[in-house]
Amino acid sequence: MSKVISFQIPKSENSFIQYQEDRGKHFYDSLHQHPQAQLTLIVEGRGQLLVGDYVGRFEPGDVYLLAESIPHVFRSDSDYYQEESSLKIGGNTLFFDFKAMNKAFSEVEDFRDLIHLNEKIAGCFKIIGDTKNEIAALLARFGEFSGLTRLGHCIHILSLLDFTSPDIEALNQIPIMKTMTERDGRRMDQVMRYILDNSKRQITLEEVAEQAYMSKEAFCRFFKLRTRKTFTQYVQQLRITEAKKLLLETDLSISQVSFQVGFQTLSHFNKTFKGLTAMTPKDWRKLE
């Protein structure tokens, strides 16, 4: 059984911000949650981001904002787990403890908007456009800052988060379920790992339900409550996400891509792809 879902960020109880740089072979690959909001710049590495009902790919230059206590995982591509691979990952992350800020500045008028910003961070967001470029430039150098300079840049970054702007793209349906129990977290982590490791072959509801030690009926309710998708919908989303990558990054034929990601027929692949992307695989490939 995998580790518990709770993930503690090393920090002082009285610290509002914590900065962390991740470097290595792959990103932390267990579904986890923590009581701080999170802003992450992907410096290096590619893979899939799973958070709530969202399944999508991440790549260098991406910037994501995640709410506090929201289960998530940045899962590196399988290539990063090969022993002979020279691939590396890199991520620069700011963690924000809004409870600590509220405790310190709740009666200071100038900090009111900043304290209540946490109420707007409901789910996962992708930062794009000029806002992303400005935040990414600061996160890339954040390790150089200290003291008041670090705090000043942190507050400036938060001031850039205008949730009415098209640069802040919501990735989840709202409201999103937050904070799983340790037991449910272990179950979901086990299930997610199994689905990710086996999504390229035909996997049945029965075998996945066994990973959670549940009946099929109980598992269907459990899974949909936490992902807003049926098991079949979720697997199809994973497969299409992988197919989008292969169509842009390889010379495999559409038929080869279809079978490699786990579809048994090309017609089913084409129908599912268009249903989830509003484009045909052929048109998607032209975006390269």
PDB file of C-alpha atoms in Angstrom:
ATOM      1  CA  MET A   1       0.000   0.000   0.000  1.00  0.00           C
ATOM      2  CA  SER A   2       1.220   3.495  -0.860  1.00  0.00           C
ATOM      3  CA  LYS A   3       2.109   6.174   1.644  1.00  0.00           C
ATOM      4  CA  VAL A   4      -0.601   8.209   3.303  1.00  0.00           C
ATOM      5  CA  ILE A   5      -1.958  11.117   1.338  1.00  0.00           C
ATOM      6  CA  SER A   6      -1.084  13.808   3.884  1.00  0.00           C
ATOM      7  CA  PHE A   7       2.062  15.676   2.836  1.00  0.00           C
ATOM      8  CA  GLN A   8       3.661  18.178   5.202  1.00  0.00           C
ATOM      9  CA  ILE A   9       5.725  21.070   3.890  1.00  0.00           C
ATOM     10  CA  PRO A  10       8.754  21.688   6.178  1.00  0.00           C
ATOM     11  CA  LYS A  11       8.125  25.156   7.614  1.00  0.00           C
ATOM     12  CA  SER A  12       7.829  27.286  10.695  1.00  0.00           C
ATOM     13  CA  GLU A  13       4.341  27.469  12.182  1.00  0.00           C
ATOM     14  CA  ASN A  14       4.563  31.245  11.915  1.00  0.00           C
ATOM     15  CA  SER A  15       5.733  31.397   8.297  1.00  0.00           C
ATOM     16  CA  PHE A  16       3.368  32.581   5.573  1.00  0.00           C
ATOM     17  CA  ILE A  17       5.521  31.534   2.615  1.00  0.00           C
ATOM     18  CA  GLN A  18       7.777  28.581   1.936  1.00  0.00           C
ATOM     19  CA  TYR A  19       9.881  28.227  -1.194  1.00  0.00           C
ATOM     20  CA  GLN A  20      10.958  24.835  -2.526  1.00  0.00           C
ATOM     21  CA  GLU A  21      13.024  23.691  -5.513  1.00  0.00           C
ATOM     22  CA  ASP A  22      12.531  20.127  -6.746  1.00  0.00           C
ATOM     23  CA  ARG A  23      15.247  18.509  -8.844  1.00  0.00           C
ATOM     24  CA  GLY A  24      15.753  14.862  -9.674  1.00  0.00           C
ATOM     25  CA  LYS A  25      14.680  11.939 -11.828  1.00  0.00           C
ATOM     26  CA  HIS A  26      10.928  12.457 -11.480  1.00  0.00           C
ATOM     27  CA  PHE A  27       8.400  14.489  -9.507  1.00  0.00           C
ATOM     28  CA  TYR A  28       6.914  13.210  -6.234  1.00  0.00           C
ATOM     29  CA  ASP A  29       4.513  10.609  -7.596  1.00  0.00           C
ATOM     30  CA  SER A  30       1.988   9.913  -4.833  1.00  0.00           C
ATOM     31  CA  LEU A  31      -1.395  11.573  -4.736  1.00  0.00           C
ATOM     32  CA  HIS A  32      -1.087  14.028  -1.859  1.00  0.00           C
ATOM     33  CA  GLN A  33      -2.490  17.133  -0.217  1.00  0.00           C
ATOM     34  CA  HIS A  34      -1.234  19.832   2.154  1.00  0.00           C
ATOM     35  CA  PRO A  35      -2.846  22.738   4.016  1.00  0.00           C
ATOM     36  CA  GLN A  36      -0.992  25.383   1.982  1.00  0.00           C
ATOM     37  CA  ALA A  37      -1.966  26.807  -1.405  1.00  0.00           C
ATOM     38  CA  GLN A  38       0.687  26.120  -4.042  1.00  0.00           C
ATOM     39  CA  LEU A  39       2.116  28.015  -7.024  1.00  0.00           C
ATOM     40  CA  THR A  40       4.436  25.903  -9.187  1.00  0.00           C
ATOM     41  CA  LEU A  41       6.661  26.692 -12.160  1.00  0.00           C
ATOM     42  CA  ILE A  42       7.643  23.632 -14.195  1.00  0.00           C
ATOM     43  CA  VAL A  43      11.310  24.289 -14.953  1.00  0.00           C
ATOM     44  CA  GLU A  44      12.045  20.946 -16.561  1.00  0.00           C
ATOM     45  CA  GLY A  45      10.149  17.718 -17.219  1.00  0.00           C
ATOM     46  CA  ARG A  46       6.897  16.507 -18.755  1.00  0.00           C
ATOM     47  CA  GLY A  47       4.023  14.379 -17.567  1.00  0.00           C
ATOM     48  CA  GLN A  48       0.418  14.373 -16.443  1.00  0.00           C
ATOM     49  CA  LEU A  49      -1.197  16.545 -13.798  1.00  0.00           C
ATOM     50  CA  LEU A  50      -4.078  14.863 -11.966  1.00  0.00           C
ATOM     51  CA  VAL A  51      -6.138  17.072  -9.676  1.00  0.00           C
ATOM     52  CA  GLY A  52      -9.810  16.498  -8.917  1.00  0.00           C
ATOM     53  CA  ASP A  53     -11.713  16.042 -12.172  1.00  0.00           C
ATOM     54  CA  TYR A  54      -8.830  17.447 -14.246  1.00  0.00           C
ATOM     55  CA  VAL A  55      -6.440  15.316 -16.280  1.00  0.00           C
ATOM     56  CA  GLY A  56      -3.904  17.121 -18.439  1.00  0.00           C
ATOM     57  CA  ARG A  57      -0.288  17.381 -19.449  1.00  0.00           C
ATOM     58  CA  PHE A  58       2.380  19.650 -17.996  1.00  0.00           C
ATOM     59  CA  GLU A  59       5.609  20.784 -19.650  1.00  0.00           C
ATOM     60  CA  PRO A  60       8.477  23.229 -19.063  1.00  0.00           C
ATOM     61  CA  GLY A  61       7.296  26.811 -18.647  1.00  0.00           C
ATOM     62  CA  ASP A  62       3.863  25.919 -17.271  1.00  0.00           C
ATOM     63  CA  VAL A  63       2.676  27.667 -14.115  1.00  0.00           C
ATOM     64  CA  TYR A  64      -0.065  26.159 -11.919  1.00  0.00           C
ATOM     65  CA  LEU A  65      -1.921  27.480  -8.893  1.00  0.00           C
ATOM     66  CA  LEU A  66      -3.498  24.902  -6.563  1.00  0.00           C
ATOM     67  CA  ALA A  67      -5.826  25.466  -3.645  1.00  0.00           C
ATOM     68  CA  GLU A  68      -4.988  24.344  -0.137  1.00  0.00           C
ATOM     69  CA  SER A  69      -5.872  20.756   0.841  1.00  0.00           C
ATOM     70  CA  ILE A  70      -6.608  19.639  -2.710  1.00  0.00           C
ATOM     71  CA  PRO A  71      -5.383  16.112  -3.625  1.00  0.00           C
ATOM     72  CA  HIS A  72      -3.074  16.217  -6.645  1.00  0.00           C
ATOM     73  CA  VAL A  73      -0.055  14.658  -8.292  1.00  0.00           C
ATOM     74  CA  PHE A  74       2.407  15.767 -10.979  1.00  0.00           C
ATOM     75  CA  ARG A  75       3.114  12.357 -12.519  1.00  0.00           C
ATOM     76  CA  SER A  76       6.241  12.312 -14.713  1.00  0.00           C
ATOM     77  CA  ASP A  77       6.096  10.382 -17.987  1.00  0.00           C
ATOM     78  CA  SER A  78       7.206   6.753 -17.905  1.00  0.00           C
ATOM     79  CA  ASP A  79      10.482   7.641 -19.664  1.00  0.00           C
ATOM     80  CA  TYR A  80      11.645   9.403 -16.494  1.00  0.00           C
ATOM     81  CA  TYR A  81      11.470   6.144 -14.525  1.00  0.00           C
ATOM     82  CA  GLN A  82      13.809   4.197 -16.818  1.00  0.00           C
ATOM     83  CA  GLU A  83      17.126   3.430 -15.092  1.00  0.00           C
ATOM     84  CA  GLU A  84      19.152   4.321 -18.180  1.00  0.00           C
ATOM     85  CA  SER A  85      17.282   7.596 -18.734  1.00  0.00           C
ATOM     86  CA  SER A  86      19.176  10.876 -18.470  1.00  0.00           C
ATOM     87  CA  LEU A  87      15.939  12.876 -18.249  1.00  0.00           C
ATOM     88  CA  LYS A  88      15.573  15.240 -15.304  1.00  0.00           C
ATOM     89  CA  ILE A  89      12.787  17.254 -13.717  1.00  0.00           C
ATOM     90  CA  GLY A  90      12.751  20.658 -12.116  1.00  0.00           C
ATOM     91  CA  GLY A  91      10.073  22.627 -10.338  1.00  0.00           C
ATOM     92  CA  ASN A  92      10.072  25.858  -8.331  1.00  0.00           C
ATOM     93  CA  THR A  93       7.172  26.143  -5.891  1.00  0.00           C
ATOM     94  CA  LEU A  94       5.822  28.734  -3.489  1.00  0.00           C
ATOM     95  CA  PHE A  95       3.568  27.479  -0.698  1.00  0.00           C
ATOM     96  CA  PHE A  96       1.216  30.008   0.926  1.00  0.00           C
ATOM     97  CA  ASP A  97      -0.159  29.487   4.430  1.00  0.00           C
ATOM     98  CA  PHE A  98      -3.129  31.846   4.476  1.00  0.00           C
ATOM     99  CA  LYS A  99      -4.119  30.755   7.987  1.00  0.00           C
ATOM    100  CA  ALA A 100      -0.777  32.051   9.285  1.00  0.00           C
ATOM    101  CA  MET A 101      -1.289  35.315   7.420  1.00  0.00           C
ATOM    102  CA  ASN A 102      -4.819  35.706   8.758  1.00  0.00           C
ATOM    103  CA  LYS A 103      -3.538  35.138  12.296  1.00  0.00           C
ATOM    104  CA  ALA A 104      -0.869  37.822  11.900  1.00  0.00           C
ATOM    105  CA  PHE A 105      -2.659  40.463   9.829  1.00  0.00           C
ATOM    106  CA  SER A 106      -6.404  39.925  10.271  1.00  0.00           C
ATOM    107  CA  GLU A 107      -6.851  43.413  11.753  1.00  0.00           C
ATOM    108  CA  VAL A 108      -4.595  45.226   9.287  1.00  0.00           C
ATOM    109  CA  GLU A 109      -6.707  46.938   6.630  1.00  0.00           C
ATOM    110  CA  ASP A 110      -3.932  46.934   4.010  1.00  0.00           C
ATOM    111  CA  PHE A 111      -3.769  43.136   4.053  1.00  0.00           C
ATOM    112  CA  ARG A 112      -7.508  42.474   3.815  1.00  0.00           C
ATOM    113  CA  ASP A 113      -7.578  41.712   0.080  1.00  0.00           C
ATOM    114  CA  LEU A 114      -4.528  39.485   0.417  1.00  0.00           C
ATOM    115  CA  ILE A 115      -6.040  37.491   3.289  1.00  0.00           C
ATOM    116  CA  HIS A 116      -9.282  36.921   1.380  1.00  0.00           C
ATOM    117  CA  LEU A 117      -7.461  35.930  -1.812  1.00  0.00           C
ATOM    118  CA  ASN A 118      -7.449  32.354  -0.554  1.00  0.00           C
ATOM    119  CA  GLU A 119     -11.248  32.250  -0.905  1.00  0.00           C
ATOM    120  CA  LYS A 120     -10.850  32.717  -4.660  1.00  0.00           C
ATOM    121  CA  ILE A 121      -8.299  29.915  -5.025  1.00  0.00           C
ATOM    122  CA  ALA A 122     -10.907  27.164  -5.300  1.00  0.00           C
ATOM    123  CA  GLY A 123      -9.429  24.333  -7.314  1.00  0.00           C
ATOM    124  CA  CYS A 124      -6.554  24.240  -9.777  1.00  0.00           C
ATOM    125  CA  PHE A 125      -5.678  27.015 -12.215  1.00  0.00           C
ATOM    126  CA  LYS A 126      -3.247  27.286 -15.109  1.00  0.00           C
ATOM    127  CA  ILE A 127      -1.595  30.702 -15.404  1.00  0.00           C
ATOM    128  CA  ILE A 128      -1.073  31.782 -19.002  1.00  0.00           C
ATOM    129  CA  GLY A 129      -0.248  34.869 -21.075  1.00  0.00           C
ATOM    130  CA  ASP A 130       1.567  37.920 -19.734  1.00  0.00           C
ATOM    131  CA  THR A 131       0.666  37.004 -16.159  1.00  0.00           C
ATOM    132  CA  LYS A 132       2.426  33.662 -16.527  1.00  0.00           C
ATOM    133  CA  ASN A 133       5.495  35.278 -18.042  1.00  0.00           C
ATOM    134  CA  GLU A 134       5.837  37.749 -15.163  1.00  0.00           C
ATOM    135  CA  ILE A 135       5.258  35.131 -12.448  1.00  0.00           C
ATOM    136  CA  ALA A 136       7.553  32.592 -14.129  1.00  0.00           C
ATOM    137  CA  ALA A 137      10.369  35.137 -14.318  1.00  0.00           C
ATOM    138  CA  LEU A 138      10.090  35.777 -10.559  1.00  0.00           C
ATOM    139  CA  LEU A 139       9.787  32.075  -9.629  1.00  0.00           C
ATOM    140  CA  ALA A 140      12.839  31.248 -11.750  1.00  0.00           C
ATOM    141  CA  ARG A 141      14.925  33.590  -9.550  1.00  0.00           C
ATOM    142  CA  PHE A 142      13.040  33.291  -6.274  1.00  0.00           C
ATOM    143  CA  GLY A 143      15.840  31.342  -4.605  1.00  0.00           C
ATOM    144  CA  GLU A 144      18.044  34.428  -4.891  1.00  0.00           C
ATOM    145  CA  PHE A 145      15.709  36.533  -2.724  1.00  0.00           C
ATOM    146  CA  SER A 146      15.612  36.787   1.058  1.00  0.00           C
ATOM    147  CA  GLY A 147      14.086  38.846   3.838  1.00  0.00           C
ATOM    148  CA  LEU A 148      11.897  41.759   2.887  1.00  0.00           C
ATOM    149  CA  THR A 149      12.839  41.403  -0.781  1.00  0.00           C
ATOM    150  CA  ARG A 150      11.454  37.859  -0.795  1.00  0.00           C
ATOM    151  CA  LEU A 151       8.270  38.934   0.993  1.00  0.00           C
ATOM    152  CA  GLY A 152       7.845  41.859  -1.378  1.00  0.00           C
ATOM    153  CA  HIS A 153       8.133  39.656  -4.466  1.00  0.00           C
ATOM    154  CA  CYS A 154       5.731  37.156  -2.905  1.00  0.00           C
ATOM    155  CA  ILE A 155       3.092  39.831  -2.319  1.00  0.00           C
ATOM    156  CA  HIS A 156       3.645  41.149  -5.851  1.00  0.00           C
ATOM    157  CA  ILE A 157       3.096  37.660  -7.293  1.00  0.00           C
ATOM    158  CA  LEU A 158      -0.165  37.323  -5.373  1.00  0.00           C
ATOM    159  CA  SER A 159      -1.252  40.776  -6.560  1.00  0.00           C
ATOM    160  CA  LEU A 160      -0.987  39.517 -10.146  1.00  0.00           C
ATOM    161  CA  LEU A 161      -3.653  36.858  -9.553  1.00  0.00           C
ATOM    162  CA  ASP A 162      -6.672  38.577 -11.084  1.00  0.00           C
ATOM    163  CA  PHE A 163      -9.358  35.879 -11.244  1.00  0.00           C
ATOM    164  CA  THR A 164     -11.408  37.945 -13.717  1.00  0.00           C
ATOM    165  CA  SER A 165      -8.521  37.818 -16.200  1.00  0.00           C
ATOM    166  CA  PRO A 166      -8.390  35.282 -19.071  1.00  0.00           C
ATOM    167  CA  ASP A 167      -4.795  34.648 -17.960  1.00  0.00           C
ATOM    168  CA  ILE A 168      -6.144  32.672 -14.974  1.00  0.00           C
ATOM    169  CA  GLU A 169      -7.634  29.527 -16.475  1.00  0.00           C
ATOM    170  CA  ALA A 170      -9.737  27.342 -14.148  1.00  0.00           C
ATOM    171  CA  LEU A 171      -9.077  23.639 -14.715  1.00  0.00           C
ATOM    172  CA  ASN A 172     -11.657  22.165 -12.342  1.00  0.00           C
ATOM    173  CA  GLN A 173     -15.410  22.220 -12.067  1.00  0.00           C
ATOM    174  CA  ILE A 174     -16.459  24.097  -8.941  1.00  0.00           C
ATOM    175  CA  PRO A 175     -16.972  23.186  -6.205  1.00  0.00           C
ATOM    176  CA  ILE A 176     -14.163  20.662  -6.055  1.00  0.00           C
ATOM    177  CA  MET A 177     -13.892  18.120  -3.283  1.00  0.00           C
ATOM    178  CA  LYS A 178     -11.044  18.898  -0.895  1.00  0.00           C
ATOM    179  CA  THR A 179      -9.374  17.037   1.928  1.00  0.00           C
ATOM    180  CA  MET A 180      -9.634  13.270   1.792  1.00  0.00           C
ATOM    181  CA  THR A 181      -9.350  11.114   4.869  1.00  0.00           C
ATOM    182  CA  GLU A 182      -6.144   9.124   5.186  1.00  0.00           C
ATOM    183  CA  ARG A 183      -8.014   5.926   4.318  1.00  0.00           C
ATOM    184  CA  ASP A 184      -9.661   7.379   1.212  1.00  0.00           C
ATOM    185  CA  GLY A 185      -6.377   8.993   0.215  1.00  0.00           C
ATOM    186  CA  ARG A 186      -4.557   5.677   0.281  1.00  0.00           C
ATOM    187  CA  ARG A 187      -7.322   4.108  -1.767  1.00  0.00           C
ATOM    188  CA  MET A 188      -7.286   6.843  -4.387  1.00  0.00           C
ATOM    189  CA  ASP A 189      -3.498   6.808  -4.623  1.00  0.00           C
ATOM    190  CA  GLN A 190      -3.502   3.050  -5.160  1.00  0.00           C
ATOM    191  CA  VAL A 191      -6.248   3.315  -7.771  1.00  0.00           C
ATOM    192  CA  MET A 192      -4.595   6.215  -9.615  1.00  0.00           C
ATOM    193  CA  ARG A 193      -1.261   4.416  -9.762  1.00  0.00           C
ATOM    194  CA  TYR A 194      -2.914   1.280 -11.094  1.00  0.00           C
ATOM    195  CA  ILE A 195      -4.877   3.163 -13.759  1.00  0.00           C
ATOM    196  CA  LEU A 196      -1.831   5.150 -14.891  1.00  0.00           C
ATOM    197  CA  ASP A 197       0.347   2.033 -15.055  1.00  0.00           C
ATOM    198  CA  ASN A 198      -2.242   0.011 -16.981  1.00  0.00           C
ATOM    199  CA  SER A 199      -4.230   2.526 -19.042  1.00  0.00           C
ATOM    200  CA  LYS A 200      -2.610   1.392 -22.293  1.00  0.00           C
ATOM    201  CA  ARG A 201      -4.229  -2.042 -22.041  1.00  0.00           C
ATOM    202  CA  GLN A 202      -7.808  -3.110 -21.494  1.00  0.00           C
ATOM    203  CA  ILE A 203      -8.488  -2.826 -17.776  1.00  0.00           C
ATOM    204  CA  THR A 204     -11.791  -3.764 -16.209  1.00  0.00           C
ATOM    205  CA  LEU A 205     -13.863  -2.104 -13.547  1.00  0.00           C
ATOM    206  CA  GLU A 206     -13.639  -5.289 -11.498  1.00  0.00           C
ATOM    207  CA  GLU A 207      -9.849  -5.304 -11.274  1.00  0.00           C
ATOM    208  CA  VAL A 208      -9.638  -1.615 -10.400  1.00  0.00           C
ATOM    209  CA  ALA A 209     -12.314  -2.002  -7.726  1.00  0.00           C
ATOM    210  CA  GLU A 210     -10.193  -4.783  -6.239  1.00  0.00           C
ATOM    211  CA  GLN A 211      -7.319  -2.314  -5.841  1.00  0.00           C
ATOM    212  CA  ALA A 212      -9.582  -0.277  -3.560  1.00  0.00           C
ATOM    213  CA  TYR A 213     -10.908  -3.378  -1.757  1.00  0.00           C
ATOM    214  CA  MET A 214     -14.450  -2.415  -2.765  1.00  0.00           C
ATOM    215  CA  SER A 215     -17.365  -3.882  -4.669  1.00  0.00           C
ATOM    216  CA  LYS A 216     -17.916  -2.554  -8.183  1.00  0.00           C
ATOM    217  CA  GLU A 217     -20.966  -0.593  -7.090  1.00  0.00           C
ATOM    218  CA  ALA A 218     -19.268   0.980  -4.072  1.00  0.00           C
ATOM    219  CA  PHE A 219     -16.170   1.808  -6.106  1.00  0.00           C
ATOM    220  CA  CYS A 220     -18.197   3.558  -8.834  1.00  0.00           C
ATOM    221  CA  ARG A 221     -19.785   5.842  -6.234  1.00  0.00           C
ATOM    222  CA  PHE A 222     -16.454   6.421  -4.473  1.00  0.00           C
ATOM    223  CA  PHE A 223     -14.579   7.231  -7.699  1.00  0.00           C
ATOM    224  CA  LYS A 224     -17.158   9.528  -9.269  1.00  0.00           C
ATOM    225  CA  LEU A 225     -17.602  11.508  -6.052  1.00  0.00           C
ATOM    226  CA  ARG A 226     -13.886  12.343  -6.066  1.00  0.00           C
ATOM    227  CA  THR A 227     -13.222  12.822  -9.795  1.00  0.00           C
ATOM    228  CA  ARG A 228     -16.649  13.840 -11.174  1.00  0.00           C
ATOM    229  CA  LYS A 229     -16.076  11.211 -13.845  1.00  0.00           C
ATOM    230  CA  THR A 230     -17.011   7.581 -14.238  1.00  0.00           C
ATOM    231  CA  PHE A 231     -14.145   5.114 -14.326  1.00  0.00           C
ATOM    232  CA  THR A 232     -14.562   4.726 -18.103  1.00  0.00           C
ATOM    233  CA  GLN A 233     -14.607   8.489 -18.689  1.00  0.00           C
ATOM    234  CA  TYR A 234     -11.470   8.942 -16.611  1.00  0.00           C
ATOM    235  CA  VAL A 235      -9.528   6.232 -18.456  1.00  0.00           C
ATOM    236  CA  GLN A 236     -10.610   7.670 -21.799  1.00  0.00           C
ATOM    237  CA  GLN A 237      -9.398  11.124 -20.704  1.00  0.00           C
ATOM    238  CA  LEU A 238      -6.003   9.689 -19.742  1.00  0.00           C
ATOM    239  CA  ARG A 239      -5.703   7.899 -23.077  1.00  0.00           C
ATOM    240  CA  ILE A 240      -6.668  10.931 -25.142  1.00  0.00           C
ATOM    241  CA  THR A 241      -4.240  13.111 -23.162  1.00  0.00           C
ATOM    242  CA  GLU A 242      -1.447  10.650 -24.013  1.00  0.00           C
ATOM    243  CA  ALA A 243      -2.609  10.474 -27.634  1.00  0.00           C
ATOM    244  CA  LYS A 244      -2.412  14.272 -27.976  1.00  0.00           C
ATOM    245  CA  LYS A 245       1.213  14.094 -26.903  1.00  0.00           C
ATOM    246  CA  LEU A 246       2.085  11.273 -29.330  1.00  0.00           C
ATOM    247  CA  LEU A 247       0.361  12.969 -32.256  1.00  0.00           C
ATOM    248  CA  LEU A 248       2.490  16.088 -31.780  1.00  0.00           C
ATOM    249  CA  GLU A 249       5.793  14.507 -30.741  1.00  0.00           C
ATOM    250  CA  THR A 250       6.064  11.336 -32.868  1.00  0.00           C
ATOM    251  CA  ASP A 251       5.641  10.186 -36.464  1.00  0.00           C
ATOM    252  CA  LEU A 252       3.370   7.301 -35.501  1.00  0.00           C
ATOM    253  CA  SER A 253       0.293   6.968 -37.690  1.00  0.00           C
ATOM    254  CA  ILE A 254      -3.074   7.837 -36.176  1.00  0.00           C
ATOM    255  CA  SER A 255      -3.925   4.150 -36.166  1.00  0.00           C
ATOM    256  CA  GLN A 256      -0.683   3.298 -34.329  1.00  0.00           C
ATOM    257  CA  VAL A 257      -1.333   6.038 -31.756  1.00  0.00           C
ATOM    258  CA  SER A 258      -4.855   4.733 -31.242  1.00  0.00           C
ATOM    259  CA  PHE A 259      -3.722   1.218 -30.385  1.00  0.00           C
ATOM    260  CA  GLN A 260      -0.664   2.339 -28.398  1.00  0.00           C
ATOM    261  CA  VAL A 261      -2.760   4.350 -25.930  1.00  0.00           C
ATOM    262  CA  GLY A 262      -5.233   1.506 -25.415  1.00  0.00           C
ATOM    263  CA  PHE A 263      -8.122   1.825 -27.872  1.00  0.00           C
ATOM    264  CA  GLN A 264      -9.214  -1.402 -29.548  1.00  0.00           C
ATOM    265  CA  THR A 265     -10.675   0.196 -32.672  1.00  0.00           C
ATOM    266  CA  LEU A 266      -9.705   3.272 -34.674  1.00  0.00           C
ATOM    267  CA  SER A 267     -13.325   4.368 -35.019  1.00  0.00           C
ATOM    268  CA  HIS A 268     -13.780   4.427 -31.234  1.00  0.00           C
ATOM    269  CA  PHE A 269     -10.544   6.402 -30.859  1.00  0.00           C
ATOM    270  CA  ASN A 270     -11.593   8.974 -33.460  1.00  0.00           C
ATOM    271  CA  LYS A 271     -15.044   9.410 -31.891  1.00  0.00           C
ATOM    272  CA  THR A 272     -13.672   9.744 -28.356  1.00  0.00           C
ATOM    273  CA  PHE A 273     -10.890  12.120 -29.436  1.00  0.00           C
ATOM    274  CA  LYS A 274     -13.316  14.471 -31.158  1.00  0.00           C
ATOM    275  CA  GLY A 275     -15.755  14.282 -28.256  1.00  0.00           C
ATOM    276  CA  LEU A 276     -13.092  15.407 -25.771  1.00  0.00           C
ATOM    277  CA  THR A 277     -11.155  17.907 -27.906  1.00  0.00           C
ATOM    278  CA  ALA A 278     -13.692  19.098 -30.527  1.00  0.00           C
ATOM    279  CA  MET A 279     -11.028  18.216 -33.112  1.00  0.00           C
ATOM    280  CA  THR A 280     -10.132  15.167 -35.142  1.00  0.00           C
ATOM    281  CA  PRO A 281      -6.734  13.529 -34.506  1.00  0.00           C
ATOM    282  CA  LYS A 282      -5.664  14.663 -37.973  1.00  0.00           C
ATOM    283  CA  ASP A 283      -6.534  18.300 -37.241  1.00  0.00           C
ATOM    284  CA  TRP A 284      -4.802  18.098 -33.842  1.00  0.00           C
ATOM    285  CA  ARG A 285      -1.601  16.918 -35.511  1.00  0.00           C
ATOM    286  CA  LYS A 286      -1.660  19.956 -37.781  1.00  0.00           C
ATOM    287  CA  LEU A 287      -1.238  22.181 -34.720  1.00  0.00           C
ATOM    288  CA  GLU A 288       2.425  21.134 -34.472  1.00  0.00           C
TER     289      GLU A 288
END
